[in-house]
C-alpha atoms as a printed R data frame, in Angstrom:
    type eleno elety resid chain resno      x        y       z
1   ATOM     1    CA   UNK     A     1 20.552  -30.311 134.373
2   ATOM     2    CA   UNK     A     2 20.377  -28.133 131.116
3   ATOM     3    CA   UNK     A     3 23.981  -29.762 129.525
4   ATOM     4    CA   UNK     A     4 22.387  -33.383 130.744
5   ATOM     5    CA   UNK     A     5 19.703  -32.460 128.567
6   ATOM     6    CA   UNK     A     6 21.511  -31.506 125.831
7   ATOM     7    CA   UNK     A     7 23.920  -34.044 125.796
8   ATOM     8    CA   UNK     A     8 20.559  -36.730 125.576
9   ATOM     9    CA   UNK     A     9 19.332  -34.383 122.850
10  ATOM    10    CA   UNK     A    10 23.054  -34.857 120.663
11  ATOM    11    CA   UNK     A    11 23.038  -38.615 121.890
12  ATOM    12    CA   UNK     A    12 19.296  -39.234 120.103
13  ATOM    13    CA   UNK     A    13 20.177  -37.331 116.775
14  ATOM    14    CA   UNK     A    14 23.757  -38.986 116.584
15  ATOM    15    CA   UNK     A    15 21.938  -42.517 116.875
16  ATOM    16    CA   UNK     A    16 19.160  -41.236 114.240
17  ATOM    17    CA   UNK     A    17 21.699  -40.510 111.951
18  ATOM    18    CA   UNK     A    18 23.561  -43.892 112.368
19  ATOM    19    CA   UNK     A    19 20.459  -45.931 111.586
20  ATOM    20    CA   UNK     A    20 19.791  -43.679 108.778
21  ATOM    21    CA   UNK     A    21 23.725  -44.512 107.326
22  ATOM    22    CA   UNK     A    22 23.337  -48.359 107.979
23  ATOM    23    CA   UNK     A    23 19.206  -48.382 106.349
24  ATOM    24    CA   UNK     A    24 20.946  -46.785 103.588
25  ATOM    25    CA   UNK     A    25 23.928  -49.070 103.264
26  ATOM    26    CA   UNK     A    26 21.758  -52.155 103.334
27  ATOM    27    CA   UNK     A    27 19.331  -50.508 100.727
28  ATOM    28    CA   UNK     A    28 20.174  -52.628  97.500
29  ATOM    29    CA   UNK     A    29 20.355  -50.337  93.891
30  ATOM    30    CA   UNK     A    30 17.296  -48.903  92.813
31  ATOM    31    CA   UNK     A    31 15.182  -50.386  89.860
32  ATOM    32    CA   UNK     A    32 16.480  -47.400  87.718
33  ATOM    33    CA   UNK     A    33 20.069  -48.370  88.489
34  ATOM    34    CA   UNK     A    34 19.071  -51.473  87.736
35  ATOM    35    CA   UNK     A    35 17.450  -50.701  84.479
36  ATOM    36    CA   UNK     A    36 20.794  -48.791  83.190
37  ATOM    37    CA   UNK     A    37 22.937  -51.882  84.564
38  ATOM    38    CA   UNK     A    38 21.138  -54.123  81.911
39  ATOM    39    CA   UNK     A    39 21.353  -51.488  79.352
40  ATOM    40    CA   UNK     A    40 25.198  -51.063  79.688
41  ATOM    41    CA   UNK     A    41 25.586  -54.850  79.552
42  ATOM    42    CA   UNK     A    42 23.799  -55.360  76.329
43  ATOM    43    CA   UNK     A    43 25.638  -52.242  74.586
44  ATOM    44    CA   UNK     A    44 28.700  -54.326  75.403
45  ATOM    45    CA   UNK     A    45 28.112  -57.642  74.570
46  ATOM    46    CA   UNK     A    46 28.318  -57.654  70.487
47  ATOM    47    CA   UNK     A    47 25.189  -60.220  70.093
48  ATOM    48    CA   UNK     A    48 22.687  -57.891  72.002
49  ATOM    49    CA   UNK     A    49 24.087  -54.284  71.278
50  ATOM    50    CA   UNK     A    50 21.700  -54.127  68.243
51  ATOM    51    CA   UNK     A    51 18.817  -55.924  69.325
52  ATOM    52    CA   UNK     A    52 15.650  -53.651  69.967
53  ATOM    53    CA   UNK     A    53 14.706  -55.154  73.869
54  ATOM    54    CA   UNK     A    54 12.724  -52.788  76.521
55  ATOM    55    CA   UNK     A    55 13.819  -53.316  79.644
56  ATOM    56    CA   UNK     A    56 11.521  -52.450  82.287
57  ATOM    57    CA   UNK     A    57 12.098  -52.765  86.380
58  ATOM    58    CA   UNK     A    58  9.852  -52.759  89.294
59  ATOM    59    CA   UNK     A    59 10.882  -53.932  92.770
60  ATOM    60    CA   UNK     A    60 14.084  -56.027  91.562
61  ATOM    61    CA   UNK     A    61 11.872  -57.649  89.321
62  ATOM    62    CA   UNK     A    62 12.927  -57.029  85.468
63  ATOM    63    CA   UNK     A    63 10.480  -57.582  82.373
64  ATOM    64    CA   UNK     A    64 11.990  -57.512  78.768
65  ATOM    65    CA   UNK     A    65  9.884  -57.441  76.002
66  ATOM    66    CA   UNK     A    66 10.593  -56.287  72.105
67  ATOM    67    CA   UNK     A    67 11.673  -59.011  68.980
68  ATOM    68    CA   UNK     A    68 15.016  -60.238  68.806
69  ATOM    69    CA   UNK     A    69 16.314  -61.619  65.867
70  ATOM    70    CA   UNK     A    70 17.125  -65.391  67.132
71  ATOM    71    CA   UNK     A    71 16.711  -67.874  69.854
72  ATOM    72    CA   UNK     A    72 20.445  -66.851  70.659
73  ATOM    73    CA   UNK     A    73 20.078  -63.276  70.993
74  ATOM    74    CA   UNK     A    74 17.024  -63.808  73.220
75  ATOM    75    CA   UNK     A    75 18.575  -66.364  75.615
76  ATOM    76    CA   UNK     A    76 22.120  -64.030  75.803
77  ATOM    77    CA   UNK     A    77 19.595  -60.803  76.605
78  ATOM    78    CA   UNK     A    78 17.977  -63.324  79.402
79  ATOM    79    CA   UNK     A    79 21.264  -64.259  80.973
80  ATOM    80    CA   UNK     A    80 22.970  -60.405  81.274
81  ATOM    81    CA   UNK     A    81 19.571  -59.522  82.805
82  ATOM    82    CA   UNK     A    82 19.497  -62.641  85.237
83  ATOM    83    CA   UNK     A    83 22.995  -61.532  86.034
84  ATOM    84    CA   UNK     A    84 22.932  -57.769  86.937
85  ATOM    85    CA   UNK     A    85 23.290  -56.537  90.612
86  ATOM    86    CA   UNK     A    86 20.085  -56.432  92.092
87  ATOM    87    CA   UNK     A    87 17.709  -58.296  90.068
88  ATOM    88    CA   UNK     A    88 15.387  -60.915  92.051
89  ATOM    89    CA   UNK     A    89 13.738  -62.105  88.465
90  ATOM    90    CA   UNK     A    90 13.519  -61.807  84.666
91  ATOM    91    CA   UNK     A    91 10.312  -62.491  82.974
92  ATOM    92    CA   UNK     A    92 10.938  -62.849  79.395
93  ATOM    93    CA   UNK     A    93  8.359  -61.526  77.034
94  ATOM    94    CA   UNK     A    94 10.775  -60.995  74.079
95  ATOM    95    CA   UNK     A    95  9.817  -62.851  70.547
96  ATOM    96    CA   UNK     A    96 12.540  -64.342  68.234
97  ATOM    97    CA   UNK     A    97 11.673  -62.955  64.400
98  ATOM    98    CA   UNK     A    98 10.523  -66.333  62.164
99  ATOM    99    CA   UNK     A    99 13.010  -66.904  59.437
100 ATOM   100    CA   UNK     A   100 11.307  -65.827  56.399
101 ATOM   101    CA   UNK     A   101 11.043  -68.630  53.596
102 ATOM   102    CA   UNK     A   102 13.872  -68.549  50.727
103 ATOM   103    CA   UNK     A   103 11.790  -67.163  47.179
104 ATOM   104    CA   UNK     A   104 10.944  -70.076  45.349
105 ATOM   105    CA   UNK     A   105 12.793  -70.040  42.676
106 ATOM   106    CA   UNK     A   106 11.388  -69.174  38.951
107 ATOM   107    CA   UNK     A   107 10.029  -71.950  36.465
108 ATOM   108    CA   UNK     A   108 12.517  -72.394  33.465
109 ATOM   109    CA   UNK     A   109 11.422  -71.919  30.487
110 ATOM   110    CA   UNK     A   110 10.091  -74.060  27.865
111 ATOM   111    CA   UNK     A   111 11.797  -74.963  25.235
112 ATOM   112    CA   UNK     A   112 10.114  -75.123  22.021
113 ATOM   113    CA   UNK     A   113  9.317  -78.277  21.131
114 ATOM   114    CA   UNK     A   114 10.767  -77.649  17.508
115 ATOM   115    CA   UNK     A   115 13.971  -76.748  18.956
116 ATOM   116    CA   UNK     A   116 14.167  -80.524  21.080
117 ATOM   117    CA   UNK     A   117 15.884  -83.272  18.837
118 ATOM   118    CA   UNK     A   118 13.657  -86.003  18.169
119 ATOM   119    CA   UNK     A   119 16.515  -88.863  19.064
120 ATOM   120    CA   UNK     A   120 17.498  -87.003  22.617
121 ATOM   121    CA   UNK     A   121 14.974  -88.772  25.091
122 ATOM   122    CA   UNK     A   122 16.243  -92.309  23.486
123 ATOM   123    CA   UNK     A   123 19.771  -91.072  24.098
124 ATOM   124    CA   UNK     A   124 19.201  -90.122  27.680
125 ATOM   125    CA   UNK     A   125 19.257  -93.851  28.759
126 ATOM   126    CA   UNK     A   126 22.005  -94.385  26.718
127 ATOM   127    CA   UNK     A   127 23.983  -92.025  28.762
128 ATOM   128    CA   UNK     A   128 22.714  -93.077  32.367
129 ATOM   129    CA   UNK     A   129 23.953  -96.510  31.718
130 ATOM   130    CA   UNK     A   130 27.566  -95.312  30.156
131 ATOM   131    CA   UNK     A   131 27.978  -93.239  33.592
132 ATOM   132    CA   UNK     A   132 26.970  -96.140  35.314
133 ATOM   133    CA   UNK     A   133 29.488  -98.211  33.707
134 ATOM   134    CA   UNK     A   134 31.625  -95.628  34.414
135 ATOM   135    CA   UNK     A   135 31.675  -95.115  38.071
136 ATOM   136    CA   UNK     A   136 31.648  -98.790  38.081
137 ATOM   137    CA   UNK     A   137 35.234  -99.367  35.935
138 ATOM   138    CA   UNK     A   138 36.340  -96.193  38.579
139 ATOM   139    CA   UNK     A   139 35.662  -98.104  41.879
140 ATOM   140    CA   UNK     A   140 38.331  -99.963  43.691
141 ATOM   141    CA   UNK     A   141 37.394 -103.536  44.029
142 ATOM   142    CA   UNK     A   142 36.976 -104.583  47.187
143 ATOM   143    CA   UNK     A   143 38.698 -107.481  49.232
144 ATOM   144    CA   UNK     A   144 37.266 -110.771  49.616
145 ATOM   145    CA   UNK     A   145 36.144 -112.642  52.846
146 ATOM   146    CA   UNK     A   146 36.494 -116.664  52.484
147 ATOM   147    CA   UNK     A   147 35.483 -119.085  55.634
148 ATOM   148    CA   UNK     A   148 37.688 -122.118  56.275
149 ATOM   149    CA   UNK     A   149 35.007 -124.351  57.928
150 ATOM   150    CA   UNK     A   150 35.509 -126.894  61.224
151 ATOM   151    CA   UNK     A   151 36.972 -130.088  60.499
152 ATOM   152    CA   UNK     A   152 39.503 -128.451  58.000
153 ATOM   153    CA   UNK     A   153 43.085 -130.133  58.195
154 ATOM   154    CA   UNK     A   154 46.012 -128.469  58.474
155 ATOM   155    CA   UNK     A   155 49.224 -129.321  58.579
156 ATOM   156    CA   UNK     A   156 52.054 -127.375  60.080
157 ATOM   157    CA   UNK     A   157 56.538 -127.658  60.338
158 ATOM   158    CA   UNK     A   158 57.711 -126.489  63.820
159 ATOM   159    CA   UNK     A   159 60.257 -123.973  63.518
160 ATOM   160    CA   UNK     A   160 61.158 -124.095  67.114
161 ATOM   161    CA   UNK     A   161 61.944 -126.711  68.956
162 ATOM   162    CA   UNK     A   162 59.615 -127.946  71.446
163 ATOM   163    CA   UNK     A   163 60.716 -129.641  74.701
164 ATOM   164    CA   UNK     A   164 58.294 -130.872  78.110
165 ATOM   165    CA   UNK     A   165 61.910 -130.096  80.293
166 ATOM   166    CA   UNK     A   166 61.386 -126.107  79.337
167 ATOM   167    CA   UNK     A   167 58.254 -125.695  77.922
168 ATOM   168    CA   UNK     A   168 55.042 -123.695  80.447
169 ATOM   169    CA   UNK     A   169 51.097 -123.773  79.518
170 ATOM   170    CA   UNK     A   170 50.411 -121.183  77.622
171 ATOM   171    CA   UNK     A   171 53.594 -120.454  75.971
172 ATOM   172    CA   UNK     A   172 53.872 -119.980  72.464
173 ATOM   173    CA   UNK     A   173 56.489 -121.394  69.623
174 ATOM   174    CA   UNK     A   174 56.994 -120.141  65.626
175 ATOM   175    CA   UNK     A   175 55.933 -122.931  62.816
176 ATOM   176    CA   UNK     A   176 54.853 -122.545  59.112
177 ATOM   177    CA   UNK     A   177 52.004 -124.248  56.845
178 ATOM   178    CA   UNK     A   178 53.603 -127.502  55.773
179 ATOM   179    CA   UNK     A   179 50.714 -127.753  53.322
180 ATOM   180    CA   UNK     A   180 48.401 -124.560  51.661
181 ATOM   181    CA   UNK     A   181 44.813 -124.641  53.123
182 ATOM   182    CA   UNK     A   182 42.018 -125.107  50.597
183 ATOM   183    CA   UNK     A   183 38.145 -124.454  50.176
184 ATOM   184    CA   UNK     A   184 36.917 -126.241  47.549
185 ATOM   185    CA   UNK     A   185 39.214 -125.885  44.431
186 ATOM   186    CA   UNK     A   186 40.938 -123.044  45.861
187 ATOM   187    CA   UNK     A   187 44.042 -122.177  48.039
188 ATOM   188    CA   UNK     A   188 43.064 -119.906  50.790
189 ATOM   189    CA   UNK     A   189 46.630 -119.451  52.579
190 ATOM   190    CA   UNK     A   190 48.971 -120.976  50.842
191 ATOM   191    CA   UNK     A   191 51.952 -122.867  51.819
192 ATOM   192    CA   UNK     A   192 54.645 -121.050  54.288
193 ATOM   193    CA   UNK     A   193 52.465 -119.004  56.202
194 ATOM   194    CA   UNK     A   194 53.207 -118.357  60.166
195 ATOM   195    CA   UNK     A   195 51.891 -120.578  61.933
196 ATOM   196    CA   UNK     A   196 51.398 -120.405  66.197
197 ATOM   197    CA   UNK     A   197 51.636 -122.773  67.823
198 ATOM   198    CA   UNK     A   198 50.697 -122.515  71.947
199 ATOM   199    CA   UNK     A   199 51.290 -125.360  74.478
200 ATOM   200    CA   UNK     A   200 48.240 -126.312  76.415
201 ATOM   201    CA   UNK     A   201 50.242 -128.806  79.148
202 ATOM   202    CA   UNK     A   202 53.759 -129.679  79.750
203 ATOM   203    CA   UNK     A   203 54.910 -131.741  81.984
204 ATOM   204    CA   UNK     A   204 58.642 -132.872  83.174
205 ATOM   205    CA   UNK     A   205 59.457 -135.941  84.422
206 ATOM   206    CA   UNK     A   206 62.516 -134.328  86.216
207 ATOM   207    CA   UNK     A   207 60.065 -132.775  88.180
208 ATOM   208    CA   UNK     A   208 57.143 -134.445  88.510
209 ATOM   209    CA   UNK     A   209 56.678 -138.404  89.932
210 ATOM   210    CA   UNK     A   210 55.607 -140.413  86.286
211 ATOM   211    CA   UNK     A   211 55.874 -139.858  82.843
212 ATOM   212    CA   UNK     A   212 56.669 -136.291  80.868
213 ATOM   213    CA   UNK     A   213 53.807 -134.529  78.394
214 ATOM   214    CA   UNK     A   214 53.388 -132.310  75.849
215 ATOM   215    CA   UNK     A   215 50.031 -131.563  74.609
216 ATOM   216    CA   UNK     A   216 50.024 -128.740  71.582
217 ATOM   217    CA   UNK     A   217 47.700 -126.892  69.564
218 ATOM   218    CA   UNK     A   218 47.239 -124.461  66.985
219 ATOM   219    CA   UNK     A   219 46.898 -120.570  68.114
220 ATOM   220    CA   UNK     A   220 46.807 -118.617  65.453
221 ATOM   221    CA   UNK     A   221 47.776 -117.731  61.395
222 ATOM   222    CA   UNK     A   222 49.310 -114.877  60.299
223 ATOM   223    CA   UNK     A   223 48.554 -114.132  56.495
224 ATOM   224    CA   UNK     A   224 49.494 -110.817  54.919
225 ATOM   225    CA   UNK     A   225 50.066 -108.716  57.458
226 ATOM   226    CA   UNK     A   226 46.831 -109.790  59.895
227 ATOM   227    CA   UNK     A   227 46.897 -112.340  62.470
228 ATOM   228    CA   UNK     A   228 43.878 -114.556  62.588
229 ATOM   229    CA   UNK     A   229 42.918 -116.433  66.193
230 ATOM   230    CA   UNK     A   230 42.844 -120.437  65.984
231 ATOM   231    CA   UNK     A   231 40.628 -122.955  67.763
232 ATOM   232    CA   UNK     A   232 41.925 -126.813  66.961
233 ATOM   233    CA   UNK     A   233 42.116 -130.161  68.135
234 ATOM   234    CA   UNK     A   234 45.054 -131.197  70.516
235 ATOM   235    CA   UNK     A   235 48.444 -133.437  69.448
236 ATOM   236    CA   UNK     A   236 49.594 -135.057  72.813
237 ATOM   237    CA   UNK     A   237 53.147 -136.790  73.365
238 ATOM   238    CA   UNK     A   238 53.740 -138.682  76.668
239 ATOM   239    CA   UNK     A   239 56.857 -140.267  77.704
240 ATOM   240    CA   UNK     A   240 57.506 -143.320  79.410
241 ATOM   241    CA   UNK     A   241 57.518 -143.010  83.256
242 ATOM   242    CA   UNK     A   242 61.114 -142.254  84.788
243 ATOM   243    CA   UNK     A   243 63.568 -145.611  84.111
244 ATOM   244    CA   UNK     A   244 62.012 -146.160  80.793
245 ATOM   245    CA   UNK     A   245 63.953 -144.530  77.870
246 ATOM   246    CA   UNK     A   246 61.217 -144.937  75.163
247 ATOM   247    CA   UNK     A   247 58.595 -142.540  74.409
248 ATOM   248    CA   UNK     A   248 54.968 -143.522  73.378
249 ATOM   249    CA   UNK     A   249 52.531 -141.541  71.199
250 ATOM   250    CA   UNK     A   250 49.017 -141.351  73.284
251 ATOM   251    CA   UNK     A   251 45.812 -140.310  71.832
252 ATOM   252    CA   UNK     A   252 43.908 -137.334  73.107
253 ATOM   253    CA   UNK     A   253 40.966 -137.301  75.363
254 ATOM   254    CA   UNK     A   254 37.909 -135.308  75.220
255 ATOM   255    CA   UNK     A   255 38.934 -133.305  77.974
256 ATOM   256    CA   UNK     A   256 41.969 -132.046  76.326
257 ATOM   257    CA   UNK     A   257 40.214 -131.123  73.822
258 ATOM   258    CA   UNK     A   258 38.405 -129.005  75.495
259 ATOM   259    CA   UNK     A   259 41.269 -127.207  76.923
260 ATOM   260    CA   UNK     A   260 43.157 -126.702  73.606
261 ATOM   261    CA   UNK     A   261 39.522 -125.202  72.516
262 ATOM   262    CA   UNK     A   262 39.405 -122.970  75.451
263 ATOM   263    CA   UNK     A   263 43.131 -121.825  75.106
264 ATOM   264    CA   UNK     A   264 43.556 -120.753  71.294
265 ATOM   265    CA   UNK     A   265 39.363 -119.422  71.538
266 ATOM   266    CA   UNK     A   266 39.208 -117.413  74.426
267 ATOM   267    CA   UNK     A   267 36.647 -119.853  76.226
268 ATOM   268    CA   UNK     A   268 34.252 -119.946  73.007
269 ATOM   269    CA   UNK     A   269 35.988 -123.131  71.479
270 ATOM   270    CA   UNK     A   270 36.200 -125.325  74.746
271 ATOM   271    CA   UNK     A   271 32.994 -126.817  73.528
272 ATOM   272    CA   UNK     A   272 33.810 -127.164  69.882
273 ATOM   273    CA   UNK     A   273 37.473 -128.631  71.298
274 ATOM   274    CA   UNK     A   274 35.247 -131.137  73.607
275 ATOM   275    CA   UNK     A   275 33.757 -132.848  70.156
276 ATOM   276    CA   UNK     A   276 37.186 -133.427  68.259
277 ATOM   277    CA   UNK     A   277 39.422 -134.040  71.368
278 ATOM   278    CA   UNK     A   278 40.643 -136.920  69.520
279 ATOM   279    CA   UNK     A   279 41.167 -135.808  65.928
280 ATOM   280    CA   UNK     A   280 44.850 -134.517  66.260
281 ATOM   281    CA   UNK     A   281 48.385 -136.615  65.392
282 ATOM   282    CA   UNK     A   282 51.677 -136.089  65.959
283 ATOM   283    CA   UNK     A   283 53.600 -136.468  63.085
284 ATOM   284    CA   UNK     A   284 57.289 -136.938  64.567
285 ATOM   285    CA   UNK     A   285 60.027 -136.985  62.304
286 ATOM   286    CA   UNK     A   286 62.505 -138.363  64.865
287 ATOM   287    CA   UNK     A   287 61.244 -139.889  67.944
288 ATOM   288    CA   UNK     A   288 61.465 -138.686  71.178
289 ATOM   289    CA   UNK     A   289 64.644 -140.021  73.625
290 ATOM   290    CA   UNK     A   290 65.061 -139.965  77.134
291 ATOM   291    CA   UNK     A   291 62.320 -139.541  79.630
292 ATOM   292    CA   UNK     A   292 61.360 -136.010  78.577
293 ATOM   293    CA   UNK     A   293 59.246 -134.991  75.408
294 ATOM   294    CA   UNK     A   294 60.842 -133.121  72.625
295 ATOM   295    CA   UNK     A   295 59.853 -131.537  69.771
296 ATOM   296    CA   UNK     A   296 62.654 -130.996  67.035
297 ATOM   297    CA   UNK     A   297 62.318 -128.066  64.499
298 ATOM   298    CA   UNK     A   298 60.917 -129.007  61.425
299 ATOM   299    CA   UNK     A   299 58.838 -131.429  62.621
300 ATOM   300    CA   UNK     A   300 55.628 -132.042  60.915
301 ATOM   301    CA   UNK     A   301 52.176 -131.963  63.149
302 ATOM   302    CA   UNK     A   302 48.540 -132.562  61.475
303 ATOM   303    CA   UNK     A   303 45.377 -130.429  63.334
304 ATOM   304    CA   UNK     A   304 42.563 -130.208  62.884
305 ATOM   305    CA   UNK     A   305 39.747 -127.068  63.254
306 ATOM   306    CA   UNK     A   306 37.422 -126.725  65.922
307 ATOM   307    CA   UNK     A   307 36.141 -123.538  64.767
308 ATOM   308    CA   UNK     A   308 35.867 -121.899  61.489
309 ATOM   309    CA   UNK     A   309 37.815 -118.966  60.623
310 ATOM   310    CA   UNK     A   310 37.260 -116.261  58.208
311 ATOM   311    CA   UNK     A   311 40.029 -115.187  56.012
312 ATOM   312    CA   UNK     A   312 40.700 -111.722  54.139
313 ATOM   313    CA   UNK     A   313 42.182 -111.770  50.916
314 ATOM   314    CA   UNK     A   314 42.663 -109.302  48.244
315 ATOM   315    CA   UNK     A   315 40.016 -108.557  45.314
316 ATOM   316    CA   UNK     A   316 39.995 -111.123  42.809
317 ATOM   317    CA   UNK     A   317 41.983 -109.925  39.967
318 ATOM   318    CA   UNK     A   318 39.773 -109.427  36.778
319 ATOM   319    CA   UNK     A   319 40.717 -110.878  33.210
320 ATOM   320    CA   UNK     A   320 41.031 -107.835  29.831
321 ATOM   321    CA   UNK     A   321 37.875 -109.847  28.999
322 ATOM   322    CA   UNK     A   322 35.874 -108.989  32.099
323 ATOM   323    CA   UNK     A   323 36.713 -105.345  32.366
C-alpha cells in the first residue's frame, strides 16, 4: 500500500512537470525579447541604424514613438517592427522632421546709376531679337505635309503583267506613275514613283461558265522611302463569253466601286468607292485576245481618288535671299 502510494505521488509530480514543459513551450517571447528583437533589426538595416525611435512593448503590442528624419525611414522602422517574432501590433507614433526651407537667397546689389550706360536698356531689345534670329537660322526646317484631294487623276504603267487565267482577289502587282501628281501649280510625287496596284475580282473563263474579268484598283504609293495607303475608283475588263475571241471594255458599276473602296481603305473607302464606281478607264495599249483578260506590262491605266491622301515631303528649300 505504501509503494502504491508513492508511485501515485511520482506519477502526479511527473505529469506537473510535463504541463509545466509544454505551458512553457507554447509561451511566445516575452515583450522584452521582443523589444531587443526590434532593436537588433534597426541597428542592421542602414536606413534605421541612426534614427532616434523608442520602442516600447506591452503584451505583443509594440508602440514607437521619437522623429525620424523622412517618410522612408518611418515606414522601414514600421515594417521591421510589424515583422519581428512575436508582435500582434505596431502603433506608430513616430514624426518625420519637416524639410526646412532653402535661405532665400541675398538681394544683389545696386548698381550705381552713374555706373549704367545710358544706351544699354535700348540695346537690350536689340539683342533679344538677334538671339531670336539666331535660334531661328539654327533650327532644322521641318518637312512639309501636302493633301492630294478626292477626285485627283492619276495615271499609272503596269510593270507586271496582269492576267484573269492567274490572277486571285486581293493580290497585288508592281506599276509606276505614268504621269507626276499635282496640287495646284505644284508636283507632289512626281513621275516614276511605285505604284500598287491590287486586284479586286478575277475571273477565268476556263473555269467559270461565261465571260472572264478583271476589275483593278489602286493600293498604294510609295514615295521616298514611305508607303502611303490608296482608296480609288475601279478599271474593269470583261471578256467575251467562251466561243467569242474578242474582248470588250465594260464600265464599272457602283457596286464595284464600293469594293475597290473597301479593298485599298480598309472598309473606310467602300462608301467614298460607292460615289465614283464609274470614274475609272482602262487604257489598253494592246487589246486583250482569247477568252481570258490580260494585262500586258507597260500598259497605261487612268484612276481616279476616292479618298484624299496626305503626302510628306521634305522642307522647302530656302533661296540666299530668304535666309
Amino acid at each position: 500500500m505504501r509503494r502504491d502510494g508513492v508511485r501515485q505521488t511520482l506519477v502526479k509530480v511527473w505529469l506537473l512537470v510535463l504541463i509545466l514543459g509544454l505551458s512553457s513551450c507554447s509561451k511566445g517571447p516575452t515583450d522584452d525579447e521582443i523589444t531587443k528583437a526590434i532593436q537588433a533589426s534597426y541597428y542592421a538595416d542602414p536606413q534605421v541604424k541612426d534614427e532616434k525611435i523608442t520602442i516600447d512593448v506591452k503584451n505583443g503590442e509594440a508602440t514607437l514613438s521619437g522623429e525620424v528624419s523622412s517618410d522612408a525611414a518611418r515606414l522601414q522602422a514600421y515594417k521591421l517592427a510589424a515583422q519581428a517574432a512575436g508582435v500582434k501590433k505596431v502603433n506608430d507614433q513616430m514624426q518625420a522632421a519637416m524639410a526646412q526651407p532653402a535661405p532665400a537667397a541675398a538681394p544683389a546689389p545696386e548698381v550705381a546709376k552713374a555706373e549704367a550706360p545710358k544706351e544699354e536698356p535700348k540695346a537690350e531689345p536689340q539683342k533679344e531679337e538677334a538671339k531670336a534670329e539666331a535660334r531661328k537660322a539654327e533650327a532644322p526646317p521641318q518637312p512639309r505635309q501636302v493633301t492630294v484631294p478626292a477626285g485627283t487623276s492619276v495615271r499609272v504603267q503596269t510593270i507586271d503583267a496582269i492576267s484573269s487565267k492567274t490572277s486571285q482577289a486581293g493580290q497585288t502587282y508592281r506599276a509606276s506613275l505614268a504621269a507626276p501628281i499635282v496640287v495646284g501649280d505644284s508636283v507632289v510625287v512626281p513621275k516614276g514613283a511605285d505604284v500598287a496596284i491590287q486586284v479586286a475580282q478575277a475571273k477565268s473563263a476556263g473555269k467559270i461558265k461565261g465571260s472572264s474579268e478583271l476589275t483593278l484598283a489602286l493600293a498604294s504609293l510609295s514615295y521616298q522611302g514611305k508607303s502611303y495607303p490608296l482608296a480609288s475608283s475601279a478599271v474593269q475588263q470583261v471578256g467575251k463569253s467562251r466561243g467569242k475571241q474578242t474582248a470588250t471594255r465594260a464600265g464599272v458599276s457602283a457596286g464595284v466601286g464600293a469594293l475597290i473602296g473597301g479593298l485599298a481603305g480598309g472598309g473606310k473607302g467602300a462608301a467614298i468607292g460607292a460615289g465614283v464606281g464609274g470614274g475609272g478607264a482602262m487604257a489598253f495599249q494592246a487589246l486583250t485576245h482569247g477568252q481570258e483578260v490580260n494585262v500586258p506590262s507597260e500598259t497605261l491605266l487612268d484612276f481616279t481618288l476616292a479618298q484624299p491622301v496626305t503626302i510628306i515631303l521634305p522642307p522647302k528649300k530656302t533661296s540666299p535671299s530668304e535666309q
